[in-house]
Short mmCIF file of N, CA and C in Angstrom, two decimals:
data_model
loop_
_atom_site.label_atom_id
_atom_site.label_comp_id
_atom_site.label_asym_id
_atom_site.label_seq_id
_atom_site.Cartn_x
_atom_site.Cartn_y
_atom_site.Cartn_z
N MET A 1 27.12 -19.75 -22.77
CA MET A 1 27.46 -18.74 -21.78
C MET A 1 28.93 -18.94 -21.39
N SER A 2 29.73 -17.91 -21.49
CA SER A 2 31.15 -18.03 -21.18
C SER A 2 31.43 -17.76 -19.70
N ASP A 3 32.62 -18.14 -19.27
CA ASP A 3 33.02 -17.93 -17.88
C ASP A 3 33.22 -16.46 -17.56
N SER A 4 33.47 -15.65 -18.60
CA SER A 4 33.74 -14.23 -18.36
C SER A 4 32.48 -13.44 -18.01
N GLU A 5 31.31 -14.00 -18.33
CA GLU A 5 30.07 -13.31 -18.00
C GLU A 5 29.78 -13.46 -16.51
N GLN A 6 29.54 -12.33 -15.85
CA GLN A 6 29.27 -12.35 -14.41
C GLN A 6 27.84 -11.90 -14.15
N TYR A 7 27.23 -12.50 -13.14
CA TYR A 7 25.92 -12.06 -12.71
C TYR A 7 26.10 -11.00 -11.65
N ASN A 8 25.42 -9.89 -11.81
CA ASN A 8 25.51 -8.81 -10.83
C ASN A 8 24.17 -8.73 -10.12
N ILE A 9 24.10 -9.30 -8.91
CA ILE A 9 22.85 -9.33 -8.16
C ILE A 9 22.96 -8.31 -7.03
N GLU A 10 22.08 -7.30 -7.05
CA GLU A 10 22.18 -6.22 -6.08
C GLU A 10 21.01 -6.18 -5.11
N THR A 11 20.26 -7.26 -5.00
CA THR A 11 19.15 -7.27 -4.06
C THR A 11 19.52 -8.10 -2.84
N SER A 12 18.91 -7.74 -1.72
CA SER A 12 19.21 -8.49 -0.50
C SER A 12 17.93 -8.97 0.18
N ASP A 13 16.82 -9.01 -0.56
CA ASP A 13 15.57 -9.51 0.03
C ASP A 13 15.51 -11.02 -0.08
N ALA A 14 14.47 -11.58 0.48
CA ALA A 14 14.34 -13.04 0.48
C ALA A 14 13.80 -13.56 -0.84
N GLY A 15 13.55 -12.68 -1.79
CA GLY A 15 13.07 -13.11 -3.09
C GLY A 15 11.57 -13.25 -3.17
N ALA A 16 10.84 -12.76 -2.16
CA ALA A 16 9.39 -12.85 -2.17
C ALA A 16 8.83 -11.88 -3.21
N SER A 17 7.81 -12.32 -3.90
CA SER A 17 7.21 -11.49 -4.94
C SER A 17 6.30 -10.42 -4.33
N ALA A 18 6.21 -9.29 -5.02
CA ALA A 18 5.34 -8.20 -4.55
C ALA A 18 3.88 -8.48 -4.91
N THR A 19 3.66 -9.40 -5.86
CA THR A 19 2.30 -9.76 -6.26
C THR A 19 2.19 -11.27 -6.36
N ILE A 20 0.96 -11.77 -6.26
CA ILE A 20 0.73 -13.20 -6.43
C ILE A 20 -0.35 -13.39 -7.49
N PRO A 21 -0.26 -14.45 -8.29
CA PRO A 21 -1.29 -14.69 -9.30
C PRO A 21 -2.56 -15.26 -8.66
N MET A 22 -3.71 -14.87 -9.18
CA MET A 22 -4.97 -15.41 -8.69
C MET A 22 -6.01 -15.36 -9.80
N GLU A 23 -6.88 -16.34 -9.81
CA GLU A 23 -7.97 -16.36 -10.79
C GLU A 23 -8.94 -15.22 -10.47
N ALA A 24 -9.36 -14.49 -11.48
CA ALA A 24 -10.21 -13.32 -11.28
C ALA A 24 -11.49 -13.64 -10.51
N GLY A 25 -12.05 -14.82 -10.75
CA GLY A 25 -13.29 -15.21 -10.07
C GLY A 25 -13.11 -15.46 -8.58
N GLN A 26 -11.87 -15.60 -8.11
CA GLN A 26 -11.59 -15.86 -6.69
C GLN A 26 -11.45 -14.59 -5.85
N ILE A 27 -11.33 -13.44 -6.51
CA ILE A 27 -11.14 -12.18 -5.79
C ILE A 27 -12.47 -11.71 -5.23
N LYS A 28 -12.46 -11.34 -3.96
CA LYS A 28 -13.69 -10.94 -3.27
C LYS A 28 -13.72 -9.44 -3.00
N LYS A 29 -14.92 -8.93 -2.73
CA LYS A 29 -15.09 -7.53 -2.34
C LYS A 29 -14.31 -7.28 -1.05
N GLY A 30 -13.56 -6.20 -1.00
CA GLY A 30 -12.73 -5.91 0.16
C GLY A 30 -11.32 -6.47 0.03
N GLY A 31 -11.10 -7.29 -1.00
CA GLY A 31 -9.76 -7.84 -1.26
C GLY A 31 -8.94 -6.87 -2.09
N TYR A 32 -7.79 -7.31 -2.53
CA TYR A 32 -6.90 -6.44 -3.31
C TYR A 32 -6.70 -7.01 -4.71
N ILE A 33 -6.42 -6.10 -5.67
CA ILE A 33 -6.16 -6.48 -7.06
C ILE A 33 -5.24 -5.43 -7.68
N MET A 34 -4.43 -5.85 -8.65
CA MET A 34 -3.60 -4.90 -9.38
C MET A 34 -4.37 -4.45 -10.61
N ILE A 35 -4.59 -3.15 -10.74
CA ILE A 35 -5.24 -2.59 -11.93
C ILE A 35 -4.32 -1.52 -12.50
N LYS A 36 -3.94 -1.68 -13.78
CA LYS A 36 -3.03 -0.75 -14.46
C LYS A 36 -1.74 -0.55 -13.68
N GLY A 37 -1.24 -1.62 -13.06
CA GLY A 37 0.02 -1.56 -12.34
C GLY A 37 -0.06 -0.92 -10.97
N LYS A 38 -1.29 -0.65 -10.49
CA LYS A 38 -1.46 -0.02 -9.18
C LYS A 38 -2.18 -0.96 -8.23
N PRO A 39 -1.73 -1.04 -6.96
CA PRO A 39 -2.43 -1.88 -5.99
C PRO A 39 -3.74 -1.22 -5.57
N CYS A 40 -4.85 -1.96 -5.66
CA CYS A 40 -6.17 -1.40 -5.40
C CYS A 40 -6.96 -2.29 -4.44
N LYS A 41 -7.87 -1.66 -3.69
CA LYS A 41 -8.80 -2.39 -2.83
C LYS A 41 -10.12 -2.48 -3.58
N VAL A 42 -10.67 -3.67 -3.68
CA VAL A 42 -11.90 -3.90 -4.45
C VAL A 42 -13.11 -3.36 -3.69
N LEU A 43 -13.86 -2.47 -4.35
CA LEU A 43 -15.08 -1.91 -3.77
C LEU A 43 -16.30 -2.70 -4.20
N ASN A 44 -16.31 -3.13 -5.47
CA ASN A 44 -17.48 -3.79 -6.02
C ASN A 44 -17.07 -4.73 -7.15
N ILE A 45 -17.77 -5.86 -7.25
CA ILE A 45 -17.54 -6.80 -8.35
C ILE A 45 -18.89 -7.13 -8.95
N SER A 46 -18.99 -6.97 -10.27
CA SER A 46 -20.21 -7.45 -10.93
C SER A 46 -19.78 -8.48 -11.96
N VAL A 47 -20.49 -9.60 -11.98
CA VAL A 47 -20.14 -10.69 -12.87
C VAL A 47 -21.20 -10.80 -13.95
N SER A 48 -20.74 -10.71 -15.22
CA SER A 48 -21.68 -10.88 -16.33
C SER A 48 -21.77 -12.36 -16.66
N LYS A 49 -22.90 -12.77 -17.21
CA LYS A 49 -23.05 -14.20 -17.53
C LYS A 49 -22.21 -14.57 -18.75
N THR A 50 -22.07 -15.86 -18.94
CA THR A 50 -21.26 -16.36 -20.04
C THR A 50 -21.82 -15.92 -21.37
N GLY A 51 -20.91 -15.45 -22.22
CA GLY A 51 -21.31 -15.01 -23.56
C GLY A 51 -21.07 -16.10 -24.57
N LYS A 52 -21.08 -15.73 -25.85
CA LYS A 52 -20.92 -16.74 -26.90
C LYS A 52 -19.50 -17.31 -26.94
N HIS A 53 -18.54 -16.62 -26.31
CA HIS A 53 -17.17 -17.15 -26.30
C HIS A 53 -16.90 -17.95 -25.02
N GLY A 54 -17.89 -18.09 -24.17
CA GLY A 54 -17.80 -19.01 -23.05
C GLY A 54 -17.13 -18.52 -21.78
N HIS A 55 -16.96 -17.23 -21.61
CA HIS A 55 -16.34 -16.74 -20.38
C HIS A 55 -17.24 -15.73 -19.68
N ALA A 56 -17.48 -15.97 -18.39
CA ALA A 56 -18.15 -14.95 -17.57
C ALA A 56 -17.11 -13.89 -17.28
N LYS A 57 -17.52 -12.63 -17.29
CA LYS A 57 -16.55 -11.56 -17.05
C LYS A 57 -16.79 -10.92 -15.69
N CYS A 58 -15.69 -10.62 -14.99
CA CYS A 58 -15.77 -9.91 -13.71
C CYS A 58 -15.41 -8.46 -13.96
N ASN A 59 -16.32 -7.57 -13.57
CA ASN A 59 -16.06 -6.14 -13.70
C ASN A 59 -15.71 -5.61 -12.31
N PHE A 60 -14.45 -5.24 -12.11
CA PHE A 60 -13.98 -4.78 -10.80
C PHE A 60 -14.01 -3.25 -10.72
N THR A 61 -14.59 -2.73 -9.65
CA THR A 61 -14.48 -1.32 -9.31
C THR A 61 -13.63 -1.29 -8.06
N ALA A 62 -12.51 -0.56 -8.11
CA ALA A 62 -11.57 -0.56 -6.99
C ALA A 62 -10.99 0.82 -6.79
N VAL A 63 -10.37 1.02 -5.63
CA VAL A 63 -9.76 2.31 -5.32
C VAL A 63 -8.27 2.06 -5.03
N ASP A 64 -7.41 2.89 -5.64
CA ASP A 64 -5.96 2.80 -5.42
C ASP A 64 -5.67 3.00 -3.94
N ILE A 65 -4.93 2.08 -3.32
CA ILE A 65 -4.72 2.15 -1.87
C ILE A 65 -3.78 3.28 -1.46
N PHE A 66 -3.05 3.87 -2.40
CA PHE A 66 -2.14 4.96 -2.06
C PHE A 66 -2.68 6.34 -2.46
N THR A 67 -3.41 6.43 -3.57
CA THR A 67 -3.88 7.75 -4.03
C THR A 67 -5.37 7.97 -3.80
N GLY A 68 -6.13 6.88 -3.59
CA GLY A 68 -7.57 7.02 -3.41
C GLY A 68 -8.32 7.16 -4.73
N LYS A 69 -7.62 7.03 -5.86
CA LYS A 69 -8.25 7.16 -7.18
C LYS A 69 -9.06 5.91 -7.51
N LYS A 70 -10.25 6.11 -8.09
CA LYS A 70 -11.11 4.99 -8.46
C LYS A 70 -10.68 4.44 -9.82
N LEU A 71 -10.54 3.12 -9.91
CA LEU A 71 -10.14 2.46 -11.16
C LEU A 71 -11.10 1.31 -11.45
N GLU A 72 -11.24 0.98 -12.73
CA GLU A 72 -12.10 -0.14 -13.13
C GLU A 72 -11.33 -1.06 -14.05
N ASP A 73 -11.68 -2.35 -14.00
CA ASP A 73 -11.04 -3.34 -14.87
C ASP A 73 -12.03 -4.46 -15.12
N MET A 74 -11.98 -5.04 -16.32
CA MET A 74 -12.84 -6.16 -16.65
C MET A 74 -11.96 -7.33 -17.07
N VAL A 75 -12.14 -8.47 -16.37
CA VAL A 75 -11.31 -9.65 -16.60
C VAL A 75 -12.22 -10.87 -16.69
N PRO A 76 -12.01 -11.77 -17.67
CA PRO A 76 -12.78 -13.02 -17.67
C PRO A 76 -12.53 -13.77 -16.36
N SER A 77 -13.59 -14.30 -15.74
CA SER A 77 -13.49 -14.88 -14.40
C SER A 77 -12.54 -16.07 -14.31
N SER A 78 -12.35 -16.78 -15.42
CA SER A 78 -11.46 -17.94 -15.37
C SER A 78 -10.01 -17.56 -15.68
N HIS A 79 -9.77 -16.32 -16.08
CA HIS A 79 -8.41 -15.89 -16.40
C HIS A 79 -7.68 -15.43 -15.15
N GLY A 80 -6.37 -15.48 -15.23
CA GLY A 80 -5.55 -15.06 -14.09
C GLY A 80 -5.34 -13.56 -14.06
N THR A 81 -5.18 -13.03 -12.87
CA THR A 81 -4.81 -11.63 -12.67
C THR A 81 -3.83 -11.61 -11.51
N THR A 82 -3.34 -10.44 -11.15
CA THR A 82 -2.38 -10.39 -10.05
C THR A 82 -2.97 -9.66 -8.85
N VAL A 83 -2.57 -10.11 -7.67
CA VAL A 83 -3.03 -9.54 -6.41
C VAL A 83 -1.79 -9.05 -5.65
N PRO A 84 -1.78 -7.79 -5.20
CA PRO A 84 -0.62 -7.31 -4.48
C PRO A 84 -0.54 -7.89 -3.07
N VAL A 85 0.67 -8.08 -2.57
CA VAL A 85 0.87 -8.49 -1.18
C VAL A 85 0.92 -7.20 -0.37
N VAL A 86 -0.11 -6.97 0.46
CA VAL A 86 -0.24 -5.73 1.22
C VAL A 86 0.04 -6.01 2.69
N THR A 87 0.93 -5.21 3.29
CA THR A 87 1.21 -5.36 4.71
C THR A 87 0.95 -4.04 5.42
N ARG A 88 0.50 -4.13 6.66
CA ARG A 88 0.27 -2.94 7.48
C ARG A 88 1.06 -3.10 8.77
N THR A 89 1.82 -2.06 9.13
CA THR A 89 2.61 -2.11 10.35
C THR A 89 2.40 -0.83 11.17
N GLU A 90 2.49 -0.98 12.49
CA GLU A 90 2.32 0.15 13.41
C GLU A 90 3.68 0.71 13.79
N TRP A 91 3.80 2.04 13.77
CA TRP A 91 5.05 2.72 14.12
C TRP A 91 4.73 3.92 15.00
N GLU A 92 5.68 4.30 15.85
CA GLU A 92 5.54 5.51 16.66
C GLU A 92 6.39 6.61 16.04
N ILE A 93 5.85 7.84 15.96
CA ILE A 93 6.60 8.96 15.40
C ILE A 93 7.63 9.43 16.42
N ILE A 94 8.90 9.51 15.99
CA ILE A 94 9.98 10.03 16.82
C ILE A 94 10.25 11.49 16.43
N ASP A 95 10.20 11.77 15.11
CA ASP A 95 10.48 13.12 14.62
C ASP A 95 9.78 13.35 13.29
N ILE A 96 9.44 14.62 13.02
CA ILE A 96 8.89 15.02 11.73
C ILE A 96 9.79 16.13 11.21
N GLY A 97 10.42 15.92 10.04
CA GLY A 97 11.32 16.91 9.46
C GLY A 97 10.58 18.04 8.78
N GLU A 98 11.35 19.05 8.34
CA GLU A 98 10.80 20.24 7.67
C GLU A 98 10.00 19.88 6.42
N GLU A 99 10.53 18.93 5.64
CA GLU A 99 9.90 18.55 4.38
C GLU A 99 8.84 17.46 4.55
N GLY A 100 8.54 17.07 5.80
CA GLY A 100 7.53 16.05 6.04
C GLY A 100 8.09 14.65 6.14
N GLU A 101 9.42 14.51 6.20
CA GLU A 101 10.00 13.17 6.35
C GLU A 101 9.86 12.73 7.80
N LEU A 102 9.46 11.47 7.97
CA LEU A 102 9.19 10.94 9.30
C LEU A 102 10.34 10.07 9.80
N THR A 103 10.61 10.15 11.09
CA THR A 103 11.49 9.18 11.75
C THR A 103 10.56 8.36 12.64
N LEU A 104 10.51 7.05 12.37
CA LEU A 104 9.57 6.18 13.06
C LEU A 104 10.31 5.09 13.83
N MET A 105 9.65 4.55 14.87
CA MET A 105 10.22 3.46 15.63
C MET A 105 9.11 2.45 15.94
N ASP A 106 9.43 1.14 15.80
CA ASP A 106 8.44 0.12 16.13
C ASP A 106 8.64 -0.36 17.55
N GLU A 107 7.82 -1.32 17.97
CA GLU A 107 7.89 -1.82 19.35
C GLU A 107 9.22 -2.47 19.68
N GLY A 108 9.89 -3.01 18.67
CA GLY A 108 11.18 -3.66 18.88
C GLY A 108 12.35 -2.69 18.92
N GLY A 109 12.08 -1.39 18.74
CA GLY A 109 13.14 -0.39 18.76
C GLY A 109 13.80 -0.15 17.41
N ASN A 110 13.28 -0.79 16.34
CA ASN A 110 13.83 -0.59 15.01
C ASN A 110 13.37 0.76 14.47
N GLN A 111 14.30 1.50 13.81
CA GLN A 111 13.94 2.80 13.27
C GLN A 111 13.71 2.73 11.77
N LYS A 112 12.87 3.63 11.29
CA LYS A 112 12.54 3.71 9.87
C LYS A 112 12.55 5.19 9.51
N THR A 113 13.28 5.55 8.45
CA THR A 113 13.38 6.97 8.09
C THR A 113 13.02 7.23 6.63
N ASP A 114 12.51 6.20 5.92
CA ASP A 114 12.25 6.37 4.49
C ASP A 114 10.77 6.59 4.16
N VAL A 115 10.01 7.10 5.13
CA VAL A 115 8.58 7.36 4.89
C VAL A 115 8.31 8.84 5.14
N ASN A 116 7.48 9.45 4.28
CA ASN A 116 7.10 10.85 4.46
C ASN A 116 5.66 10.95 4.90
N LEU A 117 5.26 12.15 5.30
CA LEU A 117 3.85 12.39 5.62
C LEU A 117 3.02 12.09 4.37
N PRO A 118 1.80 11.58 4.53
CA PRO A 118 1.01 11.17 3.36
C PRO A 118 0.50 12.36 2.54
N PRO A 119 0.62 12.29 1.20
CA PRO A 119 0.08 13.35 0.34
C PRO A 119 -1.44 13.25 0.17
N VAL A 120 -2.01 12.07 0.43
CA VAL A 120 -3.44 11.84 0.26
C VAL A 120 -3.99 11.21 1.52
N PRO A 121 -5.11 11.58 2.10
CA PRO A 121 -5.89 12.78 1.78
C PRO A 121 -5.14 14.05 2.18
N GLU A 122 -5.52 15.16 1.56
CA GLU A 122 -4.76 16.40 1.65
C GLU A 122 -4.52 16.90 3.07
N ASN A 123 -5.52 16.78 3.94
CA ASN A 123 -5.40 17.36 5.28
C ASN A 123 -4.76 16.42 6.30
N MET A 124 -4.51 15.15 5.94
CA MET A 124 -3.98 14.19 6.92
C MET A 124 -2.59 14.58 7.42
N ALA A 125 -1.71 15.07 6.54
CA ALA A 125 -0.35 15.44 6.94
C ALA A 125 -0.39 16.52 8.02
N GLN A 126 -1.23 17.52 7.85
CA GLN A 126 -1.32 18.59 8.84
C GLN A 126 -1.94 18.09 10.14
N GLU A 127 -2.92 17.19 10.03
CA GLU A 127 -3.55 16.61 11.23
C GLU A 127 -2.52 15.83 12.05
N ILE A 128 -1.62 15.10 11.37
CA ILE A 128 -0.58 14.36 12.07
C ILE A 128 0.38 15.32 12.76
N ARG A 129 0.78 16.39 12.06
CA ARG A 129 1.66 17.41 12.67
C ARG A 129 1.00 18.03 13.90
N ASP A 130 -0.29 18.38 13.78
CA ASP A 130 -1.02 18.99 14.90
C ASP A 130 -1.12 18.03 16.08
N ALA A 131 -1.42 16.75 15.81
CA ALA A 131 -1.56 15.76 16.88
C ALA A 131 -0.22 15.52 17.57
N TRP A 132 0.87 15.53 16.79
CA TRP A 132 2.20 15.28 17.35
C TRP A 132 2.69 16.49 18.16
N ALA A 133 2.32 17.70 17.74
CA ALA A 133 2.62 18.96 18.44
C ALA A 133 4.09 19.08 18.81
N GLU A 134 4.98 18.94 17.82
CA GLU A 134 6.43 19.08 18.01
C GLU A 134 6.97 18.15 19.10
N GLY A 135 6.39 16.97 19.24
CA GLY A 135 6.91 16.00 20.19
C GLY A 135 6.22 16.01 21.54
N GLU A 136 5.21 16.88 21.71
CA GLU A 136 4.47 16.94 22.98
C GLU A 136 3.66 15.66 23.21
N ASN A 137 3.12 15.09 22.13
CA ASN A 137 2.24 13.93 22.23
C ASN A 137 2.87 12.72 21.54
N GLN A 138 2.47 11.53 21.99
CA GLN A 138 2.90 10.30 21.31
C GLN A 138 1.86 9.99 20.25
N VAL A 139 2.31 9.87 19.01
CA VAL A 139 1.40 9.56 17.90
C VAL A 139 1.89 8.30 17.21
N ASN A 140 0.98 7.34 17.02
CA ASN A 140 1.28 6.12 16.29
C ASN A 140 0.69 6.22 14.89
N VAL A 141 1.44 5.73 13.89
CA VAL A 141 0.94 5.72 12.52
C VAL A 141 0.91 4.29 12.00
N THR A 142 0.00 4.04 11.06
CA THR A 142 -0.06 2.76 10.37
C THR A 142 0.53 2.95 8.99
N VAL A 143 1.58 2.18 8.67
CA VAL A 143 2.23 2.27 7.37
C VAL A 143 1.79 1.07 6.54
N GLN A 144 1.22 1.36 5.37
CA GLN A 144 0.78 0.31 4.46
C GLN A 144 1.82 0.17 3.36
N ALA A 145 2.20 -1.07 3.06
CA ALA A 145 3.22 -1.32 2.04
C ALA A 145 2.70 -2.32 1.02
N ALA A 146 2.97 -2.03 -0.26
CA ALA A 146 2.62 -2.94 -1.36
C ALA A 146 3.47 -2.58 -2.57
N VAL A 147 3.84 -3.56 -3.34
CA VAL A 147 4.62 -3.42 -4.58
C VAL A 147 5.76 -2.40 -4.46
N GLY A 148 6.49 -2.44 -3.36
CA GLY A 148 7.65 -1.57 -3.19
C GLY A 148 7.33 -0.14 -2.75
N LEU A 149 6.06 0.17 -2.54
CA LEU A 149 5.67 1.51 -2.08
C LEU A 149 5.23 1.43 -0.64
N GLU A 150 5.48 2.50 0.11
CA GLU A 150 5.03 2.57 1.50
C GLU A 150 4.40 3.93 1.74
N GLN A 151 3.32 3.95 2.51
CA GLN A 151 2.66 5.22 2.82
C GLN A 151 1.91 5.11 4.13
N VAL A 152 1.88 6.23 4.86
CA VAL A 152 1.09 6.30 6.09
C VAL A 152 -0.37 6.37 5.68
N VAL A 153 -1.20 5.46 6.24
CA VAL A 153 -2.62 5.44 5.88
C VAL A 153 -3.53 5.79 7.05
N ALA A 154 -2.99 5.76 8.28
CA ALA A 154 -3.81 6.08 9.44
C ALA A 154 -2.90 6.53 10.58
N PHE A 155 -3.49 7.25 11.54
CA PHE A 155 -2.72 7.65 12.72
C PHE A 155 -3.66 7.75 13.90
N LYS A 156 -3.07 7.64 15.10
CA LYS A 156 -3.87 7.88 16.30
C LYS A 156 -2.96 8.42 17.39
N LYS A 157 -3.51 9.34 18.16
CA LYS A 157 -2.78 9.96 19.24
C LYS A 157 -2.82 8.97 20.41
N ALA A 158 -1.64 8.55 20.87
CA ALA A 158 -1.58 7.54 21.92
C ALA A 158 -1.69 8.18 23.31
N SER A 159 -0.92 9.26 23.54
CA SER A 159 -0.97 9.89 24.86
C SER A 159 -0.40 11.30 24.79
N GLY A 160 -0.71 12.10 25.79
CA GLY A 160 -0.20 13.47 25.85
C GLY A 160 1.05 13.53 26.69
N GLY A 161 1.90 14.50 26.41
CA GLY A 161 3.13 14.69 27.19
C GLY A 161 2.83 15.46 28.45
N GLU A 162 3.82 15.57 29.32
CA GLU A 162 3.65 16.32 30.60
C GLU A 162 4.01 17.77 30.41
#
């Protein structure tokens, strides 16, 4: 490697991984798993007994946490798979733009503007708009984040305006 080669690092995060490795047999119902590159919540696990090649297989039925699509995967229980790091945070809606872009604020006064109204389920975006009523009511949303994606997954009306 010569001195003229430069490293161009354009990230400013702490270097934490979006996924962590885990043995398939350790994943529980209600936990999370990556299936086909998508973060999923495990609905059901069925374990087949050991076959002639010596591995019990885990058959995962899971639902994509962002789209609600059902996915299935089969992994030998002793083999490794990846689990997404999922975080949920509470935010208050400050503004809703024409295209559905949200301006949010947390308890510490930090603002967030890179989240839109959720596309799934279909009626949730309109329900949030109706509950917010152009700023008449205080509405809190729960933003779920995993593998670099963020989406509103729940909301609740906190109080009415005067």
